[in-house]
PDB file of C-alpha atoms and ligand atoms in Angstrom:
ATOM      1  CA  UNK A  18      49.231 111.491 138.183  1.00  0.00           C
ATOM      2  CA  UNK A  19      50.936 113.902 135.679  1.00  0.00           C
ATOM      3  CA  UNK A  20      52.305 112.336 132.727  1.00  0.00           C
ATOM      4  CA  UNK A  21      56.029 112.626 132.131  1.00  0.00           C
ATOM      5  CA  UNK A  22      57.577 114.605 129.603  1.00  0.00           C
ATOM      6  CA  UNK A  23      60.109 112.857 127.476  1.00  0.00           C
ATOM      7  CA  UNK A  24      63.399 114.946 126.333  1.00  0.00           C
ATOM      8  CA  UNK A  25      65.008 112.817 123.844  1.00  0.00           C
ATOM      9  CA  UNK A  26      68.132 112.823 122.200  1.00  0.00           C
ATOM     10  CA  UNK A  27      69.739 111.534 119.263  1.00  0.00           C
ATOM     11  CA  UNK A  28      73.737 110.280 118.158  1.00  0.00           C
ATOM     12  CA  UNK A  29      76.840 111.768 119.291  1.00  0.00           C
ATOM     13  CA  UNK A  30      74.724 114.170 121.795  1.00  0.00           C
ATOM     14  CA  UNK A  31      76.209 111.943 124.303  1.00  0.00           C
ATOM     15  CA  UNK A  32      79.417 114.273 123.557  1.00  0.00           C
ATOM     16  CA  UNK A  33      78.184 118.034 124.050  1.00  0.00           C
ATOM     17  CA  UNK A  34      80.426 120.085 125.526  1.00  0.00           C
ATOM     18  CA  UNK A  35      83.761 117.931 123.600  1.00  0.00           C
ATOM     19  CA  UNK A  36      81.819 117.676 120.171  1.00  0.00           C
ATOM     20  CA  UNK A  37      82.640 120.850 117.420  1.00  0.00           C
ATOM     21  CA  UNK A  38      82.257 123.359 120.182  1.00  0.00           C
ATOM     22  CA  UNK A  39      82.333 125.891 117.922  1.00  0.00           C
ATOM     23  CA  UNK A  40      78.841 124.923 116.823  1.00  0.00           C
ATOM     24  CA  UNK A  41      77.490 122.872 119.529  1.00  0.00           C
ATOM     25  CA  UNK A  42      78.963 124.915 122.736  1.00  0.00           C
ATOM     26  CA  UNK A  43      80.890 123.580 125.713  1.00  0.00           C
ATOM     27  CA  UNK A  44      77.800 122.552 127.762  1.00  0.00           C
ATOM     28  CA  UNK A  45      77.740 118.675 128.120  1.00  0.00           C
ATOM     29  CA  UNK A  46      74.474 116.995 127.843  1.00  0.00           C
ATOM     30  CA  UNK A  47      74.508 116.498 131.602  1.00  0.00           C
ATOM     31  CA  UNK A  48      74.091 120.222 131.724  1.00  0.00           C
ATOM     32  CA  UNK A  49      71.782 120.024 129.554  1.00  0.00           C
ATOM     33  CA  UNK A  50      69.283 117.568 131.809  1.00  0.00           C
ATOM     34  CA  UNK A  51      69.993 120.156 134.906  1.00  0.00           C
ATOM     35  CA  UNK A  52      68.867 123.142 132.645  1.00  0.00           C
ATOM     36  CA  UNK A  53      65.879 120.780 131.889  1.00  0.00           C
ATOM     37  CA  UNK A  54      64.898 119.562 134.871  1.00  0.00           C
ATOM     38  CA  UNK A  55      65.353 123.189 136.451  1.00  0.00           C
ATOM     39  CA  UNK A  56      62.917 124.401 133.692  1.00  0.00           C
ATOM     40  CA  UNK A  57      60.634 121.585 134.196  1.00  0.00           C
ATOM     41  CA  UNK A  58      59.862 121.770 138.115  1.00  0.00           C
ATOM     42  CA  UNK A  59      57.357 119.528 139.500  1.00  0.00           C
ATOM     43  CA  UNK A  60      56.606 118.517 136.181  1.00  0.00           C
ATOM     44  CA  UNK A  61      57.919 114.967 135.816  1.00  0.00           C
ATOM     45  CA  UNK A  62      61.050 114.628 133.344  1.00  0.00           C
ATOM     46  CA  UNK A  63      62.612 111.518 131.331  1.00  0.00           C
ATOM     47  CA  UNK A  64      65.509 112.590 129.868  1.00  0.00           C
ATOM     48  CA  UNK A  65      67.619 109.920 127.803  1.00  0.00           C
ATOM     49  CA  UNK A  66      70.154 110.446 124.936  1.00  0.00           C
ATOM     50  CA  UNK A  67      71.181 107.190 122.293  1.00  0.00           C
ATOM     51  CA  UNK A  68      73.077 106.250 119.305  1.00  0.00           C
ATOM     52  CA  UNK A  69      70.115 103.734 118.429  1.00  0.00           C
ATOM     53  CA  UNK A  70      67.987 104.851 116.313  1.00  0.00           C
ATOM     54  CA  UNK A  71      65.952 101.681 117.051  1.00  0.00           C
ATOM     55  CA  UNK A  72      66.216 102.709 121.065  1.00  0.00           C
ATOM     56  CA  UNK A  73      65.085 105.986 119.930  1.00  0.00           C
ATOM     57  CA  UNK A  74      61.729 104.393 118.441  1.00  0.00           C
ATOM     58  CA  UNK A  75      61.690 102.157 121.150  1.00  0.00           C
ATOM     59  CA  UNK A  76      61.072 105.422 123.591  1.00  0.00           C
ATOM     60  CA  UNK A  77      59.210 107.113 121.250  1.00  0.00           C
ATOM     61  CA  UNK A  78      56.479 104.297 121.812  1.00  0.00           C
ATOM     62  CA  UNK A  79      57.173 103.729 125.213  1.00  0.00           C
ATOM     63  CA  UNK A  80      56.249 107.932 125.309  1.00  0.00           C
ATOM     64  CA  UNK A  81      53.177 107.283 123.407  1.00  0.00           C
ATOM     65  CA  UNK A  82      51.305 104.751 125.591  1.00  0.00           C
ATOM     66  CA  UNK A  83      53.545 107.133 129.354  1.00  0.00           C
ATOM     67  CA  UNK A  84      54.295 110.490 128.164  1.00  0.00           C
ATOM     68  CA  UNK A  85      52.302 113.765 127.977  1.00  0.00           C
ATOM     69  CA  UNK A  86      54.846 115.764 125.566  1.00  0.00           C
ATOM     70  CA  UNK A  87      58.161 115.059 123.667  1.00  0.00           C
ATOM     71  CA  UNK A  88      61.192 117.501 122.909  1.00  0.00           C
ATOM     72  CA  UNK A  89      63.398 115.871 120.477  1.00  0.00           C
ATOM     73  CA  UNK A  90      66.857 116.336 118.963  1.00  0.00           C
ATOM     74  CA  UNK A  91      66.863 113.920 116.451  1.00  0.00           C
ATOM     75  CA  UNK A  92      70.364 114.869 115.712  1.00  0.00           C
ATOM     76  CA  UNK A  93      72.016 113.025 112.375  1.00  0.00           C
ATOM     77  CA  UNK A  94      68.625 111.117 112.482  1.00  0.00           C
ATOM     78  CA  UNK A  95      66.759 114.251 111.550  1.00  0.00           C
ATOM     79  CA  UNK A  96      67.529 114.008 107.781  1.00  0.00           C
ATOM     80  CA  UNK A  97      66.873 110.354 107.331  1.00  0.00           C
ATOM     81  CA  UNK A  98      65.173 107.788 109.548  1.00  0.00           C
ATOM     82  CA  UNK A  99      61.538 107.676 108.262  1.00  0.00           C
ATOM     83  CA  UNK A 100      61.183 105.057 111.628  1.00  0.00           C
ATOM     84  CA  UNK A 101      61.845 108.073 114.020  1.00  0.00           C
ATOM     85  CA  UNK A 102      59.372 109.796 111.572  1.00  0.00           C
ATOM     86  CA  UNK A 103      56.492 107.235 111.813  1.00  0.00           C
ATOM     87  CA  UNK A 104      57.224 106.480 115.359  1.00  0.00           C
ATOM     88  CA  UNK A 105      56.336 110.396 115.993  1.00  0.00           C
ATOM     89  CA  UNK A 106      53.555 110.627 113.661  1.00  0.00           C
ATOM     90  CA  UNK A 107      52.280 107.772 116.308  1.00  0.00           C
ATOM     91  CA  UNK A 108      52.354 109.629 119.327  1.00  0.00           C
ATOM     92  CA  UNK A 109      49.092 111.381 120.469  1.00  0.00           C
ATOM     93  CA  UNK A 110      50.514 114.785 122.202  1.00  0.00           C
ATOM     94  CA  UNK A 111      52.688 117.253 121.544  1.00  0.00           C
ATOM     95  CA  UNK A 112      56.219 116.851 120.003  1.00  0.00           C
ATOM     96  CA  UNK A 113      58.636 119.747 119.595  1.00  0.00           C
ATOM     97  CA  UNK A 114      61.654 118.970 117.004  1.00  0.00           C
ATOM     98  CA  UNK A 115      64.923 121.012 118.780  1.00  0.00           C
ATOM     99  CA  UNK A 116      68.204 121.412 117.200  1.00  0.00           C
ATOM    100  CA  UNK A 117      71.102 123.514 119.182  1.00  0.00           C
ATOM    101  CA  UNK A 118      72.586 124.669 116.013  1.00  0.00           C
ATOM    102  CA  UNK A 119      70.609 126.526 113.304  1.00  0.00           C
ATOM    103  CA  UNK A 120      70.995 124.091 110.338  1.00  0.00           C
ATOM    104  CA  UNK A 121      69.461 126.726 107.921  1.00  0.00           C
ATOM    105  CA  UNK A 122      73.576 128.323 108.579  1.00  0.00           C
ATOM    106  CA  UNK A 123      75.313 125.118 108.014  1.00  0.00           C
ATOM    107  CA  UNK A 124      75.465 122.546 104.601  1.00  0.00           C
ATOM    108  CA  UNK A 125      72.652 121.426 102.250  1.00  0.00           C
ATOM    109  CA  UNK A 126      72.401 118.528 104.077  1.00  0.00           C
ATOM    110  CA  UNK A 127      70.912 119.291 107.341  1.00  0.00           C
ATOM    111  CA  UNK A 128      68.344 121.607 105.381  1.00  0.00           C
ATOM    112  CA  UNK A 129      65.890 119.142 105.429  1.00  0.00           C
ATOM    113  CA  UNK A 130      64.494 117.450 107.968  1.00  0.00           C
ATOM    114  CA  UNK A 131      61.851 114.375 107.975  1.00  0.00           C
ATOM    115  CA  UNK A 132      60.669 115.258 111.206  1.00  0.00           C
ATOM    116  CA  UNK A 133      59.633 118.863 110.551  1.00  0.00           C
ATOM    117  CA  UNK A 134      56.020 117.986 108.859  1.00  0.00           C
ATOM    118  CA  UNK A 135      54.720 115.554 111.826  1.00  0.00           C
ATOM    119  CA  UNK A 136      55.722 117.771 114.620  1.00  0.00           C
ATOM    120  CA  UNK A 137      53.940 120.413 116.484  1.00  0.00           C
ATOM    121  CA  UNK A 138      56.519 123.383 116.392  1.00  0.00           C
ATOM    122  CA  UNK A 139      60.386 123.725 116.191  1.00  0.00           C
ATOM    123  CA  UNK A 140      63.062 125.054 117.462  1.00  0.00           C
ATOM    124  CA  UNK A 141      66.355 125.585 115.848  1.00  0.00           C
ATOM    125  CA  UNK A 142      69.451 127.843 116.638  1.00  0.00           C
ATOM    126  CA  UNK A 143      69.302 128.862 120.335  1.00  0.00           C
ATOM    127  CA  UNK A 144      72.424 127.051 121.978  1.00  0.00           C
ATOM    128  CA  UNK A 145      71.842 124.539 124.155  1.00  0.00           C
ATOM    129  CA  UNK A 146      70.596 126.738 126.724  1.00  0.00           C
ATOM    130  CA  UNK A 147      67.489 126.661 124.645  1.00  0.00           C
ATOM    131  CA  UNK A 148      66.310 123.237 126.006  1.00  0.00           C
ATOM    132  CA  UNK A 149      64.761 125.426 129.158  1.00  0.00           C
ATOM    133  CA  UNK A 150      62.648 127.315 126.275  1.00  0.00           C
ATOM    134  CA  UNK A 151      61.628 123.997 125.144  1.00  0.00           C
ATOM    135  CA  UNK A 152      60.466 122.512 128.174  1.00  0.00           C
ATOM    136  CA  UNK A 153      58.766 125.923 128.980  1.00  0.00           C
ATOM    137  CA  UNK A 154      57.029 125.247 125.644  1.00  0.00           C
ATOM    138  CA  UNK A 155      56.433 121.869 125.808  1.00  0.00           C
ATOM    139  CA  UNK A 156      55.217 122.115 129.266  1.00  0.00           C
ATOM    140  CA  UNK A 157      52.677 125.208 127.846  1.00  0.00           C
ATOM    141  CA  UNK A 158      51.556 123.047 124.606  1.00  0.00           C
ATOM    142  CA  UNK A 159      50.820 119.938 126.892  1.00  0.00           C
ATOM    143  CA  UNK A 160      48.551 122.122 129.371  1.00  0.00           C
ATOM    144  CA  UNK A 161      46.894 123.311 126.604  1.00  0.00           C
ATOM    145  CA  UNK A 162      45.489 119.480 125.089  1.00  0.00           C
TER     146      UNK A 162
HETATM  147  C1  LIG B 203      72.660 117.929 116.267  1.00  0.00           C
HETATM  148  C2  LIG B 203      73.328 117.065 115.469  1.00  0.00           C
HETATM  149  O1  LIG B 203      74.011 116.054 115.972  1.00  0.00           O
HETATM  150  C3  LIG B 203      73.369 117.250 114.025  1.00  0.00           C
HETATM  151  O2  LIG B 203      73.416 116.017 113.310  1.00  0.00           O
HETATM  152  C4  LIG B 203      72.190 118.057 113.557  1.00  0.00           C
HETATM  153  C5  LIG B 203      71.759 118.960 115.752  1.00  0.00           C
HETATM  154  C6  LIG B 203      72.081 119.334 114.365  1.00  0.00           C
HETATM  155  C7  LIG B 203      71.727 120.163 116.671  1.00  0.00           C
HETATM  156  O3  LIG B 203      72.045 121.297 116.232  1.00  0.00           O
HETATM  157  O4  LIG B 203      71.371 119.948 117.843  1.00  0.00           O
HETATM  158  O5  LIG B 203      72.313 118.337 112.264  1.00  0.00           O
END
């Protein structure tokens, strides 16, 4: 049976398509899933947002012993939970860190990320229609393990 792949995402995601639309765009995060599961086919999906970072780690594990691949948006998480760090370095396949935004553009704060030097590749800048790029990528990376 095909392991899933696991399309996480972090706080205040929950709000696409209301949140700073002038950086995030107007497509809510249930767009978001379609785009996803559109990209992903047959290939099995689980697709969950939080504003737990502790729920995040909790899936990150839950990927690790279930999942073939991850795609995660961190979000605010991205510059400063080392537990959704060592919860990644944990997990055995591929992982591809995704922001909407490119967060090279924006303050000194989202500059640097934890997440960035335990992942496999990363994706910044493309909108949220870039999600399908990720799953194509994620789906490629995982096919190629
Ligand atoms: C989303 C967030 O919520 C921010 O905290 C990150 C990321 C950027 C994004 O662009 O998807 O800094």
């Amino acid at each position: 049976m095909t392991k899933p792949i696991y399309v996480l995402n972090g706080p205040n995601l929950n709000r696409l398509g209301k949140r700073e639309p002038e950086i995030y765009g107007s497509t809510t995060l249930s767009e978001v899933e379609a785009m996803c599961r559109d990209a992903a086919g047959d290939w099995p999906l689980v697709f969950r947002q939080s504003n737990s970072e502790s729920e995040l780690v909790e899936w990150i594990h839950e990927a690790a012993d279930d999942g073939a691949g991850i795609l995660i948006n961190p979000a605010a998480f991205t510059f400063y939970s080392m537990a959704i760090m060592d919860a990644l370095k944990m997990f055995p396949g591929p992982v591809i860190e995704f922001h909407i935004s490119n967060v090279h553009k924006r303050e000194e704060m989202y500059h640097r990320s934890l997440m960035s030097g335990v992942v496999t590749a990363v994706m910044i800048g493309l909108g949220a229609r870039g999600y399908q790029a990720g799953i194509h990528e994620i789906k490629r990376l995982v096919s190629e393990v």
